[in-house]
mmCIF file of C-alpha atoms in Angstrom:
data_model
loop_
_atom_site.group_PDB
_atom_site.id
_atom_site.type_symbol
_atom_site.label_atom_id
_atom_site.label_comp_id
_atom_site.label_asym_id
_atom_site.label_seq_id
_atom_site.Cartn_x
_atom_site.Cartn_y
_atom_site.Cartn_z
ATOM 1 C CA MET L 454 69.621 109.887 174.601
ATOM 2 C CA ARG L 455 67.784 111.923 171.962
ATOM 3 C CA VAL L 456 68.708 111.869 168.276
ATOM 4 C CA ALA L 457 67.255 114.100 165.541
ATOM 5 C CA ILE L 458 67.717 112.727 162.000
ATOM 6 C CA VAL L 459 67.453 115.269 159.163
ATOM 7 C CA GLY L 460 66.031 113.389 156.159
ATOM 8 C CA GLY L 461 63.479 110.613 155.999
ATOM 9 C CA GLY L 462 64.593 108.745 152.895
ATOM 10 C CA ALA L 463 66.206 105.333 152.896
ATOM 11 C CA VAL L 464 69.333 106.309 154.712
ATOM 12 C CA GLY L 465 67.625 108.406 157.380
ATOM 13 C CA SER L 466 64.912 105.835 157.942
ATOM 14 C CA ALA L 467 67.471 102.987 158.155
ATOM 15 C CA THR L 468 69.335 104.976 160.783
ATOM 16 C CA ALA L 469 66.168 105.518 162.768
ATOM 17 C CA LEU L 470 65.300 101.854 162.541
ATOM 18 C CA PHE L 471 68.655 100.632 163.827
ATOM 19 C CA LEU L 472 68.787 103.284 166.558
ATOM 20 C CA LYS L 473 65.511 101.901 167.892
ATOM 21 C CA ARG L 474 66.387 98.258 167.239
ATOM 22 C CA LEU L 475 69.753 98.550 168.981
ATOM 23 C CA GLY L 476 68.945 101.228 171.572
ATOM 24 C CA GLY L 477 65.314 100.409 172.414
ATOM 25 C CA ALA L 478 63.656 102.692 174.950
ATOM 26 C CA GLY L 479 67.052 104.195 175.846
ATOM 27 C CA VAL L 480 67.034 106.340 172.711
ATOM 28 C CA GLU L 481 64.411 108.804 171.498
ATOM 29 C CA VAL L 482 64.495 109.204 167.726
ATOM 30 C CA LEU L 483 63.031 112.149 165.841
ATOM 31 C CA LEU L 484 62.843 111.651 162.059
ATOM 32 C CA VAL L 485 62.576 115.111 160.391
ATOM 33 C CA GLU L 486 61.387 115.129 156.783
ATOM 34 C CA PRO L 487 59.493 117.908 154.969
ATOM 35 C CA ASP L 488 58.183 115.514 152.263
ATOM 36 C CA PRO L 489 56.984 112.309 153.925
ATOM 37 C CA GLY L 490 55.635 111.126 150.548
ATOM 38 C CA LEU L 491 59.232 111.255 149.181
ATOM 39 C CA ALA L 492 58.054 112.776 145.910
ATOM 40 C CA GLN L 493 61.503 114.089 145.016
ATOM 41 C CA ALA L 494 63.627 111.738 147.073
ATOM 42 C CA SER L 495 66.311 109.723 145.314
ATOM 43 C CA SER L 496 64.842 106.672 147.049
ATOM 44 C CA ALA L 497 61.712 107.045 144.941
ATOM 45 C CA LEU L 498 63.285 108.211 141.653
ATOM 46 C CA SER L 499 66.272 105.886 141.300
ATOM 47 C CA ALA L 500 66.497 102.692 139.286
ATOM 48 C CA GLY L 501 66.379 100.774 142.596
ATOM 49 C CA SER L 502 69.180 98.227 142.081
ATOM 50 C CA ILE L 503 71.727 96.344 144.150
ATOM 51 C CA ARG L 504 75.111 94.873 143.246
ATOM 52 C CA GLN L 505 78.179 93.365 144.787
ATOM 53 C CA GLN L 506 80.504 94.538 142.011
ATOM 54 C CA PHE L 507 82.474 97.360 143.646
ATOM 55 C CA SER L 508 86.173 98.086 143.715
ATOM 56 C CA ASN L 509 86.392 98.582 147.506
ATOM 57 C CA ALA L 510 85.866 95.703 149.893
ATOM 58 C CA ILE L 511 83.765 97.724 152.299
ATOM 59 C CA ASN L 512 81.311 98.623 149.572
ATOM 60 C CA VAL L 513 80.949 94.950 148.689
ATOM 61 C CA ARG L 514 80.265 94.060 152.317
ATOM 62 C CA MET L 515 77.729 96.871 152.659
ATOM 63 C CA SER L 516 75.885 95.564 149.615
ATOM 64 C CA GLN L 517 75.955 92.033 151.072
ATOM 65 C CA PHE L 518 74.243 93.316 154.226
ATOM 66 C CA GLY L 519 71.708 95.250 152.148
ATOM 67 C CA GLN L 520 71.016 92.114 150.114
ATOM 68 C CA SER L 521 70.381 90.112 153.296
ATOM 69 C CA MET L 522 67.744 92.629 154.312
ATOM 70 C CA LEU L 523 66.061 92.578 150.869
ATOM 71 C CA ALA L 524 66.082 88.746 150.855
ATOM 72 C CA ASP L 525 64.285 88.623 154.194
ATOM 73 C CA ALA L 526 62.232 91.805 153.880
ATOM 74 C CA THR L 527 59.153 90.533 155.703
ATOM 75 C CA ALA L 528 61.135 89.392 158.744
ATOM 76 C CA GLU L 529 63.309 92.526 158.756
ATOM 77 C CA LEU L 530 60.696 95.147 157.877
ATOM 78 C CA GLY L 531 57.286 93.653 158.426
ATOM 79 C CA VAL L 532 54.855 95.337 160.865
ATOM 80 C CA ASP L 533 52.047 93.445 162.601
ATOM 81 C CA GLY L 534 52.736 90.324 160.588
ATOM 82 C CA GLU L 535 52.031 91.955 157.175
ATOM 83 C CA PRO L 536 54.204 90.749 154.299
ATOM 84 C CA VAL L 537 56.621 93.192 152.645
ATOM 85 C CA ASP L 538 56.741 92.959 148.892
ATOM 86 C CA LEU L 539 59.635 95.008 147.444
ATOM 87 C CA GLY L 540 59.242 93.640 143.900
ATOM 88 C CA TYR L 541 62.739 92.197 143.928
ATOM 89 C CA VAL L 542 63.997 90.858 140.601
ATOM 90 C CA PRO L 543 67.133 88.709 140.943
ATOM 91 C CA SER L 544 69.285 89.574 137.938
ATOM 92 C CA GLY L 545 72.971 90.418 137.810
ATOM 93 C CA TYR L 546 74.889 93.430 136.676
ATOM 94 C CA LEU L 547 76.968 93.034 133.542
ATOM 95 C CA PHE L 548 79.964 95.369 133.301
ATOM 96 C CA LEU L 549 81.444 95.531 129.806
ATOM 97 C CA ALA L 550 85.062 96.520 129.157
ATOM 98 C CA SER L 551 87.231 97.376 126.154
ATOM 99 C CA ALA L 552 90.921 96.416 126.255
ATOM 100 C CA ALA L 553 91.649 99.652 128.176
ATOM 101 C CA GLY L 554 89.236 98.709 130.931
ATOM 102 C CA VAL L 555 90.449 95.145 131.510
ATOM 103 C CA PRO L 556 92.979 95.919 134.298
ATOM 104 C CA VAL L 557 90.351 97.669 136.423
ATOM 105 C CA LEU L 558 87.809 94.959 135.827
ATOM 106 C CA ARG L 559 90.278 92.254 136.868
ATOM 107 C CA ALA L 560 91.346 94.177 139.980
ATOM 108 C CA ASN L 561 87.740 94.735 141.003
ATOM 109 C CA HIS L 562 87.009 91.035 140.415
ATOM 110 C CA ALA L 563 89.885 89.995 142.798
ATOM 111 C CA VAL L 564 88.351 92.169 145.534
ATOM 112 C CA GLN L 565 84.905 90.800 144.998
ATOM 113 C CA ARG L 566 85.953 87.128 144.920
ATOM 114 C CA ALA L 567 87.970 87.551 148.095
ATOM 115 C CA LEU L 568 84.704 88.364 149.794
ATOM 116 C CA ASP L 569 82.875 85.391 148.151
ATOM 117 C CA ALA L 570 80.850 87.593 145.875
ATOM 118 C CA PRO L 571 79.534 85.306 143.104
ATOM 119 C CA VAL L 572 80.943 87.185 140.107
ATOM 120 C CA ALA L 573 82.312 85.721 136.880
ATOM 121 C CA LEU L 574 84.687 87.213 134.302
ATOM 122 C CA LEU L 575 83.506 86.428 130.725
ATOM 123 C CA ALA L 576 85.645 86.525 127.590
ATOM 124 C CA PRO L 577 83.853 87.745 124.417
ATOM 125 C CA ASP L 578 83.082 84.248 123.119
ATOM 126 C CA GLU L 579 81.456 83.192 126.384
ATOM 127 C CA LEU L 580 79.672 86.534 126.552
ATOM 128 C CA SER L 581 78.235 85.974 123.110
ATOM 129 C CA ARG L 582 77.054 82.424 123.986
ATOM 130 C CA ARG L 583 75.248 83.651 127.114
ATOM 131 C CA PHE L 584 73.736 86.790 125.509
ATOM 132 C CA ALA L 585 73.250 86.244 121.802
ATOM 133 C CA TRP L 586 71.530 89.599 121.466
ATOM 134 C CA LEU L 587 74.716 91.449 122.476
ATOM 135 C CA ASN L 588 77.338 92.880 120.071
ATOM 136 C CA VAL L 589 80.729 91.868 121.526
ATOM 137 C CA GLU L 590 83.014 92.801 118.585
ATOM 138 C CA ASP L 591 84.711 95.682 120.440
ATOM 139 C CA LEU L 592 84.729 94.100 123.903
ATOM 140 C CA ALA L 593 87.713 92.462 125.641
ATOM 141 C CA LEU L 594 86.110 91.275 128.937
ATOM 142 C CA ALA L 595 82.946 91.438 130.967
ATOM 143 C CA SER L 596 81.987 90.920 134.630
ATOM 144 C CA LEU L 597 78.682 89.270 135.474
ATOM 145 C CA GLY L 598 77.035 88.953 138.865
ATOM 146 C CA LEU L 599 75.696 85.429 139.243
ATOM 147 C CA ASP L 600 73.712 85.853 142.449
ATOM 148 C CA GLY L 601 72.962 88.470 145.072
ATOM 149 C CA GLU L 602 72.271 91.277 142.573
ATOM 150 C CA GLY L 603 69.082 92.640 141.044
ATOM 151 C CA TRP L 604 66.575 95.431 141.222
ATOM 152 C CA PHE L 605 63.613 96.313 143.371
ATOM 153 C CA ASP L 606 61.068 99.048 144.204
ATOM 154 C CA GLY L 607 63.209 101.723 145.831
ATOM 155 C CA TYR L 608 60.147 103.726 146.924
ATOM 156 C CA ALA L 609 58.646 100.713 148.624
ATOM 157 C CA PHE L 610 61.947 99.943 150.319
ATOM 158 C CA ALA L 611 62.291 103.467 151.738
ATOM 159 C CA ARG L 612 58.701 103.520 152.898
ATOM 160 C CA ALA L 613 59.109 100.069 154.515
ATOM 161 C CA LEU L 614 62.229 101.214 156.369
ATOM 162 C CA ALA L 615 60.367 104.307 157.683
ATOM 163 C CA ARG L 616 57.272 102.304 158.628
ATOM 164 C CA LYS L 617 59.351 99.807 160.580
ATOM 165 C CA ALA L 618 61.285 102.620 162.307
ATOM 166 C CA VAL L 619 57.987 104.211 163.368
ATOM 167 C CA ALA L 620 56.641 100.919 164.553
ATOM 168 C CA LEU L 621 59.738 100.552 166.749
ATOM 169 C CA GLY L 622 59.096 103.983 168.257
ATOM 170 C CA ALA L 623 60.760 106.610 166.014
ATOM 171 C CA LYS L 624 58.782 109.829 165.913
ATOM 172 C CA PRO L 625 58.256 111.382 162.415
ATOM 173 C CA GLN L 626 58.290 115.158 162.236
ATOM 174 C CA LYS L 627 56.946 116.795 159.053
ATOM 175 C CA ALA L 628 59.173 119.880 158.883
ATOM 176 C CA ARG L 629 62.239 121.331 157.267
ATOM 177 C CA VAL L 630 65.405 122.178 159.201
ATOM 178 C CA ILE L 631 66.253 125.867 158.491
ATOM 179 C CA GLY L 632 68.990 126.413 161.042
ATOM 180 C CA PHE L 633 71.136 125.008 163.834
ATOM 181 C CA ASP L 634 71.884 126.549 167.188
ATOM 182 C CA LEU L 635 75.566 125.992 168.078
ATOM 183 C CA ASN L 636 77.049 125.910 171.501
ATOM 184 C CA GLY L 637 80.791 125.680 171.132
ATOM 185 C CA PRO L 638 81.650 122.445 169.255
ATOM 186 C CA ARG L 639 78.146 121.078 169.530
ATOM 187 C CA VAL L 640 74.741 121.576 168.007
ATOM 188 C CA SER L 641 72.251 122.231 170.758
ATOM 189 C CA ALA L 642 69.068 122.440 168.669
ATOM 190 C CA ALA L 643 67.640 122.404 165.155
ATOM 191 C CA ARG L 644 65.296 125.195 164.121
ATOM 192 C CA LEU L 645 62.369 124.126 161.947
ATOM 193 C CA ASP L 646 60.352 126.031 159.340
ATOM 194 C CA ASP L 647 57.161 125.652 161.465
ATOM 195 C CA GLY L 648 58.737 127.669 164.257
ATOM 196 C CA ARG L 649 59.736 124.793 166.509
ATOM 197 C CA ARG L 650 63.118 124.272 168.048
ATOM 198 C CA LEU L 651 64.260 120.652 168.469
ATOM 199 C CA GLU L 652 66.791 120.005 171.098
ATOM 200 C CA ALA L 653 68.730 116.748 170.953
ATOM 201 C CA ASP L 654 71.973 115.078 172.095
ATOM 202 C CA ALA L 655 73.021 114.267 168.472
ATOM 203 C CA PHE L 656 71.939 115.208 164.969
ATOM 204 C CA VAL L 657 72.287 113.108 161.806
ATOM 205 C CA ASN L 658 72.534 114.680 158.354
ATOM 206 C CA ALA L 659 70.775 112.147 156.096
ATOM 207 C CA ALA L 660 69.358 114.736 153.719
ATOM 208 C CA GLY L 661 70.474 113.084 150.505
ATOM 209 C CA PRO L 662 70.822 115.569 147.615
ATOM 210 C CA TRP L 663 70.038 118.409 150.036
ATOM 211 C CA ALA L 664 72.787 117.426 152.490
ATOM 212 C CA ARG L 665 75.148 120.198 151.435
ATOM 213 C CA GLY L 666 72.593 122.869 152.447
ATOM 214 C CA VAL L 667 72.000 121.183 155.795
ATOM 215 C CA ALA L 668 75.774 121.061 156.493
ATOM 216 C CA ALA L 669 76.033 124.735 155.623
ATOM 217 C CA LEU L 670 73.561 125.546 158.416
ATOM 218 C CA ALA L 671 76.291 124.450 160.801
ATOM 219 C CA GLY L 672 79.048 126.313 158.882
ATOM 220 C CA ILE L 673 80.428 123.133 157.226
ATOM 221 C CA GLU L 674 81.291 122.801 153.564
ATOM 222 C CA LEU L 675 80.198 119.311 152.499
ATOM 223 C CA PRO L 676 81.609 118.052 149.154
ATOM 224 C CA VAL L 677 78.335 116.547 148.059
ATOM 225 C CA ARG L 678 76.389 117.830 145.070
ATOM 226 C CA ALA L 679 72.894 117.131 143.693
ATOM 227 C CA ARG L 680 73.430 115.948 140.153
ATOM 228 C CA ARG L 681 70.404 115.241 137.928
ATOM 229 C CA ARG L 682 70.113 111.886 136.222
ATOM 230 C CA THR L 683 67.491 111.190 133.590
ATOM 231 C CA VAL L 684 66.061 107.632 133.328
ATOM 232 C CA PHE L 685 64.354 106.646 130.076
ATOM 233 C CA ASN L 686 61.752 103.945 129.581
ATOM 234 C CA PHE L 687 61.789 102.455 126.069
ATOM 235 C CA SER L 688 60.415 99.579 124.106
ATOM 236 C CA CYS L 689 61.843 97.293 121.459
ATOM 237 C CA PRO L 690 59.761 95.590 118.752
ATOM 238 C CA THR L 691 62.072 92.559 118.751
ATOM 239 C CA PRO L 692 61.326 90.354 121.779
ATOM 240 C CA LEU L 693 64.382 89.863 123.974
ATOM 241 C CA PRO L 694 64.893 87.705 127.067
ATOM 242 C CA ARG L 695 65.258 89.524 130.357
ATOM 243 C CA THR L 696 68.566 91.308 130.373
ATOM 244 C CA PRO L 697 70.978 91.929 133.208
ATOM 245 C CA LEU L 698 71.669 95.531 134.151
ATOM 246 C CA VAL L 699 74.254 96.232 131.446
ATOM 247 C CA ILE L 700 76.893 98.944 131.881
ATOM 248 C CA ASP L 701 78.373 99.797 128.495
ATOM 249 C CA THR L 702 81.807 101.117 127.824
ATOM 250 C CA THR L 703 80.232 104.474 126.858
ATOM 251 C CA GLY L 704 78.717 105.098 130.329
ATOM 252 C CA VAL L 705 75.250 104.146 129.057
ATOM 253 C CA TRP L 706 73.354 101.531 131.093
ATOM 254 C CA PHE L 707 70.100 99.626 130.530
ATOM 255 C CA ARG L 708 68.072 96.744 131.922
ATOM 256 C CA SER L 709 64.744 95.006 131.419
ATOM 257 C CA GLU L 710 61.733 96.555 133.098
ATOM 258 C CA GLY L 711 58.799 94.163 132.676
ATOM 259 C CA PRO L 712 58.143 93.890 128.911
ATOM 260 C CA HIS L 713 60.115 97.080 128.287
ATOM 261 C CA PHE L 714 63.525 98.555 129.279
ATOM 262 C CA ILE L 715 64.921 101.430 131.255
ATOM 263 C CA GLY L 716 68.282 103.066 130.795
ATOM 264 C CA GLY L 717 70.368 106.178 131.261
ATOM 265 C CA TRP L 718 73.820 107.704 130.968
ATOM 266 C CA SER L 719 76.403 108.634 133.592
ATOM 267 C CA PRO L 720 78.576 111.638 132.620
ATOM 268 C CA GLY L 721 82.335 111.046 132.682
ATOM 269 C CA ALA L 722 85.157 113.425 133.371
ATOM 270 C CA GLY L 723 84.893 116.377 131.067
ATOM 271 C CA ASP L 724 81.261 115.772 130.098
ATOM 272 C CA GLY L 725 79.878 118.519 132.274
ATOM 273 C CA ASP L 726 77.600 117.678 135.191
ATOM 274 C CA PRO L 727 75.917 120.817 136.629
ATOM 275 C CA ASP L 728 74.565 120.993 140.175
ATOM 276 C CA ASP L 729 70.878 121.308 141.160
ATOM 277 C CA LEU L 730 69.227 121.078 137.779
ATOM 278 C CA PRO L 731 65.395 120.962 138.031
ATOM 279 C CA LEU L 732 63.889 117.481 138.313
ATOM 280 C CA ASP L 733 60.748 118.524 136.405
ATOM 281 C CA GLN L 734 62.839 118.932 133.278
ATOM 282 C CA PRO L 735 64.383 115.588 132.329
ATOM 283 C CA ASP L 736 67.182 115.941 129.781
ATOM 284 C CA LEU L 737 65.277 114.383 126.834
ATOM 285 C CA ALA L 738 67.993 115.285 124.364
ATOM 286 C CA GLN L 739 70.225 112.666 126.034
ATOM 287 C CA PHE L 740 68.158 109.943 124.428
ATOM 288 C CA ASP L 741 69.134 110.845 120.832
ATOM 289 C CA GLU L 742 72.591 112.202 121.618
ATOM 290 C CA ARG L 743 73.826 109.553 124.111
ATOM 291 C CA LEU L 744 71.572 106.545 124.530
ATOM 292 C CA TRP L 745 70.272 105.607 121.148
ATOM 293 C CA PRO L 746 73.643 105.478 119.373
ATOM 294 C CA ALA L 747 75.277 103.413 122.151
ATOM 295 C CA LEU L 748 72.294 101.075 122.583
ATOM 296 C CA ALA L 749 71.834 100.456 118.833
ATOM 297 C CA HIS L 750 75.541 99.594 118.622
ATOM 298 C CA ARG L 751 75.562 97.297 121.612
ATOM 299 C CA VAL L 752 72.224 95.578 120.986
ATOM 300 C CA PRO L 753 71.366 95.460 117.217
ATOM 301 C CA ALA L 754 67.707 94.918 117.984
ATOM 302 C CA PHE L 755 67.687 98.318 119.753
ATOM 303 C CA GLU L 756 68.125 99.997 116.344
ATOM 304 C CA ALA L 757 64.331 100.158 116.320
ATOM 305 C CA LEU L 758 63.704 101.088 119.955
ATOM 306 C CA ARG L 759 61.223 103.722 120.876
ATOM 307 C CA MET L 760 61.269 106.044 123.955
ATOM 308 C CA ARG L 761 58.052 105.784 125.948
ATOM 309 C CA HIS L 762 58.674 108.258 128.763
ATOM 310 C CA ALA L 763 61.369 109.634 131.052
ATOM 311 C CA TRP L 764 61.868 110.995 134.571
ATOM 312 C CA ALA L 765 64.687 112.590 136.528
ATOM 313 C CA GLY L 766 66.101 112.122 140.001
ATOM 314 C CA TYR L 767 69.145 113.308 141.919
ATOM 315 C CA TYR L 768 72.404 111.503 142.556
ATOM 316 C CA GLU L 769 74.009 112.842 145.708
ATOM 317 C CA VAL L 770 77.542 112.818 144.318
ATOM 318 C CA SER L 771 80.565 112.858 146.554
ATOM 319 C CA THR L 772 82.877 115.005 144.439
ATOM 320 C CA LEU L 773 85.982 113.920 146.366
ATOM 321 C CA ASP L 774 85.923 110.232 145.497
ATOM 322 C CA HIS L 775 82.395 108.949 144.757
ATOM 323 C CA ASN L 776 82.295 107.313 148.161
ATOM 324 C CA ALA L 777 80.002 108.170 151.060
ATOM 325 C CA ILE L 778 80.917 110.482 153.920
ATOM 326 C CA ILE L 779 79.876 108.820 157.188
ATOM 327 C CA GLY L 780 80.624 109.880 160.738
ATOM 328 C CA PRO L 781 80.939 113.011 162.862
ATOM 329 C CA HIS L 782 82.638 116.231 161.772
ATOM 330 C CA SER L 783 85.760 117.093 163.750
ATOM 331 C CA ALA L 784 84.612 120.656 164.479
ATOM 332 C CA VAL L 785 80.970 119.819 165.309
ATOM 333 C CA GLU L 786 81.249 116.636 167.331
ATOM 334 C CA ASN L 787 77.549 115.738 167.690
ATOM 335 C CA LEU L 788 76.645 116.309 164.012
ATOM 336 C CA VAL L 789 76.963 112.963 162.210
ATOM 337 C CA PHE L 790 76.928 112.611 158.453
ATOM 338 C CA ALA L 791 75.647 109.877 156.114
ATOM 339 C CA ASN L 792 75.827 111.486 152.679
ATOM 340 C CA GLY L 793 77.328 111.347 149.248
ATOM 341 C CA PHE L 794 76.647 107.748 148.262
ATOM 342 C CA SER L 795 76.980 108.619 144.585
ATOM 343 C CA GLY L 796 74.202 106.344 143.287
ATOM 344 C CA HIS L 797 74.442 103.445 145.697
ATOM 345 C CA GLY L 798 72.586 104.932 148.686
ATOM 346 C CA LEU L 799 69.581 102.576 148.505
ATOM 347 C CA GLN L 800 71.633 99.420 148.562
ATOM 348 C CA HIS L 801 73.961 100.759 151.304
ATOM 349 C CA ALA L 802 71.284 102.372 153.419
ATOM 350 C CA PRO L 803 70.925 99.408 155.829
ATOM 351 C CA ALA L 804 74.655 99.120 156.439
ATOM 352 C CA ALA L 805 75.106 102.889 156.779
ATOM 353 C CA GLY L 806 72.104 103.220 159.056
ATOM 354 C CA ARG L 807 73.347 100.405 161.289
ATOM 355 C CA GLY L 808 76.827 101.867 161.412
ATOM 356 C CA VAL L 809 75.648 105.326 162.345
ATOM 357 C CA ALA L 810 73.402 103.855 165.033
ATOM 358 C CA GLU L 811 76.315 101.852 166.454
ATOM 359 C CA TRP L 812 78.584 104.924 166.494
ATOM 360 C CA LEU L 813 75.937 107.052 168.309
ATOM 361 C CA LEU L 814 75.013 104.373 170.839
ATOM 362 C CA HIS L 815 78.520 102.947 171.533
ATOM 363 C CA GLY L 816 81.015 105.497 170.230
ATOM 364 C CA ARG L 817 82.385 102.999 167.658
ATOM 365 C CA TYR L 818 81.408 100.795 164.776
ATOM 366 C CA GLN L 819 80.650 97.205 165.798
ATOM 367 C CA SER L 820 79.474 95.332 162.732
ATOM 368 C CA LEU L 821 81.350 96.872 159.803
ATOM 369 C CA ASP L 822 84.163 99.355 160.307
ATOM 370 C CA LEU L 823 83.023 102.430 158.359
ATOM 371 C CA GLY L 824 85.958 104.544 159.504
ATOM 372 C CA CYS L 825 87.345 104.729 155.968
ATOM 373 C CA PHE L 826 84.314 106.904 155.078
ATOM 374 C CA GLY L 827 85.068 109.453 157.813
ATOM 375 C CA TRP L 828 85.699 113.184 157.617
ATOM 376 C CA GLN L 829 89.427 112.975 158.078
ATOM 377 C CA ARG L 830 89.979 112.042 154.425
ATOM 378 C CA VAL L 831 87.923 115.057 153.371
ATOM 379 C CA LEU L 832 89.846 117.433 155.596
ATOM 380 C CA GLU L 833 93.170 116.011 154.239
ATOM 381 C CA ASN L 834 91.915 115.925 150.615
ATOM 382 C CA ARG L 835 92.749 112.230 150.567
ATOM 383 C CA PRO L 836 90.356 110.419 148.246
ATOM 384 C CA PHE L 837 89.100 106.894 148.955
ATOM 385 C CA LEU L 838 88.221 106.257 145.346
ATOM 386 C CA GLU L 839 85.481 103.920 144.209
ATOM 387 C CA GLN L 840 86.156 102.769 140.665
ATOM 388 C CA ALA L 841 82.892 100.989 139.944
ATOM 389 C CA VAL L 842 80.564 103.970 139.703
ATOM 390 C CA ILE L 843 77.574 104.055 137.374
#
């Protein structure tokens, strides 16, 4: 069996790794990526975090598998006995809610606890005792991850996944896919920008923010869009203890980053969120317009914060429901998708890659049933909504 994977970021590399781990010599894996350095990949430009606080059970379980790989990175991803250091910092997510957000937070918590996710609900008085630097006057409830959450070097993780996949026998191809040759309901070959034509038994779209364009080459409209997110690095003259990753009621988030902090803002409904904005032009106006007012209100010490620098990366947003699209398309049966993770692709890459590998090798999911992420819901316009999106 020969599989060509379009996209060499975390999801594509994880798929290649598990295809080789599970299929061995019986599967030839070609990992096609035009930018092996991942300069613009979401894997490299994200905040690199992992959490178990989701509203859907399957997303919790995918994070739990991702966490197990991070916790044992050297055993899972090491090559030739070399240690793998992903810079993992164990520190929970802290979701803050006003009175209006309490029902959703409680419903999410019930899902998480049913799967033994170590998450605690905190009333304002307990929140204030734990985090004296936090203004809780307009909060009704909070949810804090007690274990199995934190942040890490996303670039190092993606590169480690790719290196392990290659060590197991995956073959990297530095090229861009510019077309597909179709033969009835199947793709027979991918055409590359260097003039080559790659034939394969199956093709995987793991192109991240560029997945919509790859799908269009096969005549498929994929409801995934590249949405720019600006991340700001800032300092505070008042020393604070290491913070969790705090998600404010305004959509602003922040966390400690060494002696400083990073943060950003996620647009809500009606805020405007254009597609394909250039990454070399971070939205610096967001800092004064969105971040600083929210941060100064939530953490009084942040009244005197100072922005140090900023960068931008893409979220590959699933516009249907903020959940990934995983599995084959009904009209092109050997083109398999793993796209639209809407900000949680790094943490779900191991579970998604394993699931796609299982489907390709065995025709079904064996570890986690990812059928809920399939194309049928897209074709029927039937959202599988994830509530806990940042």
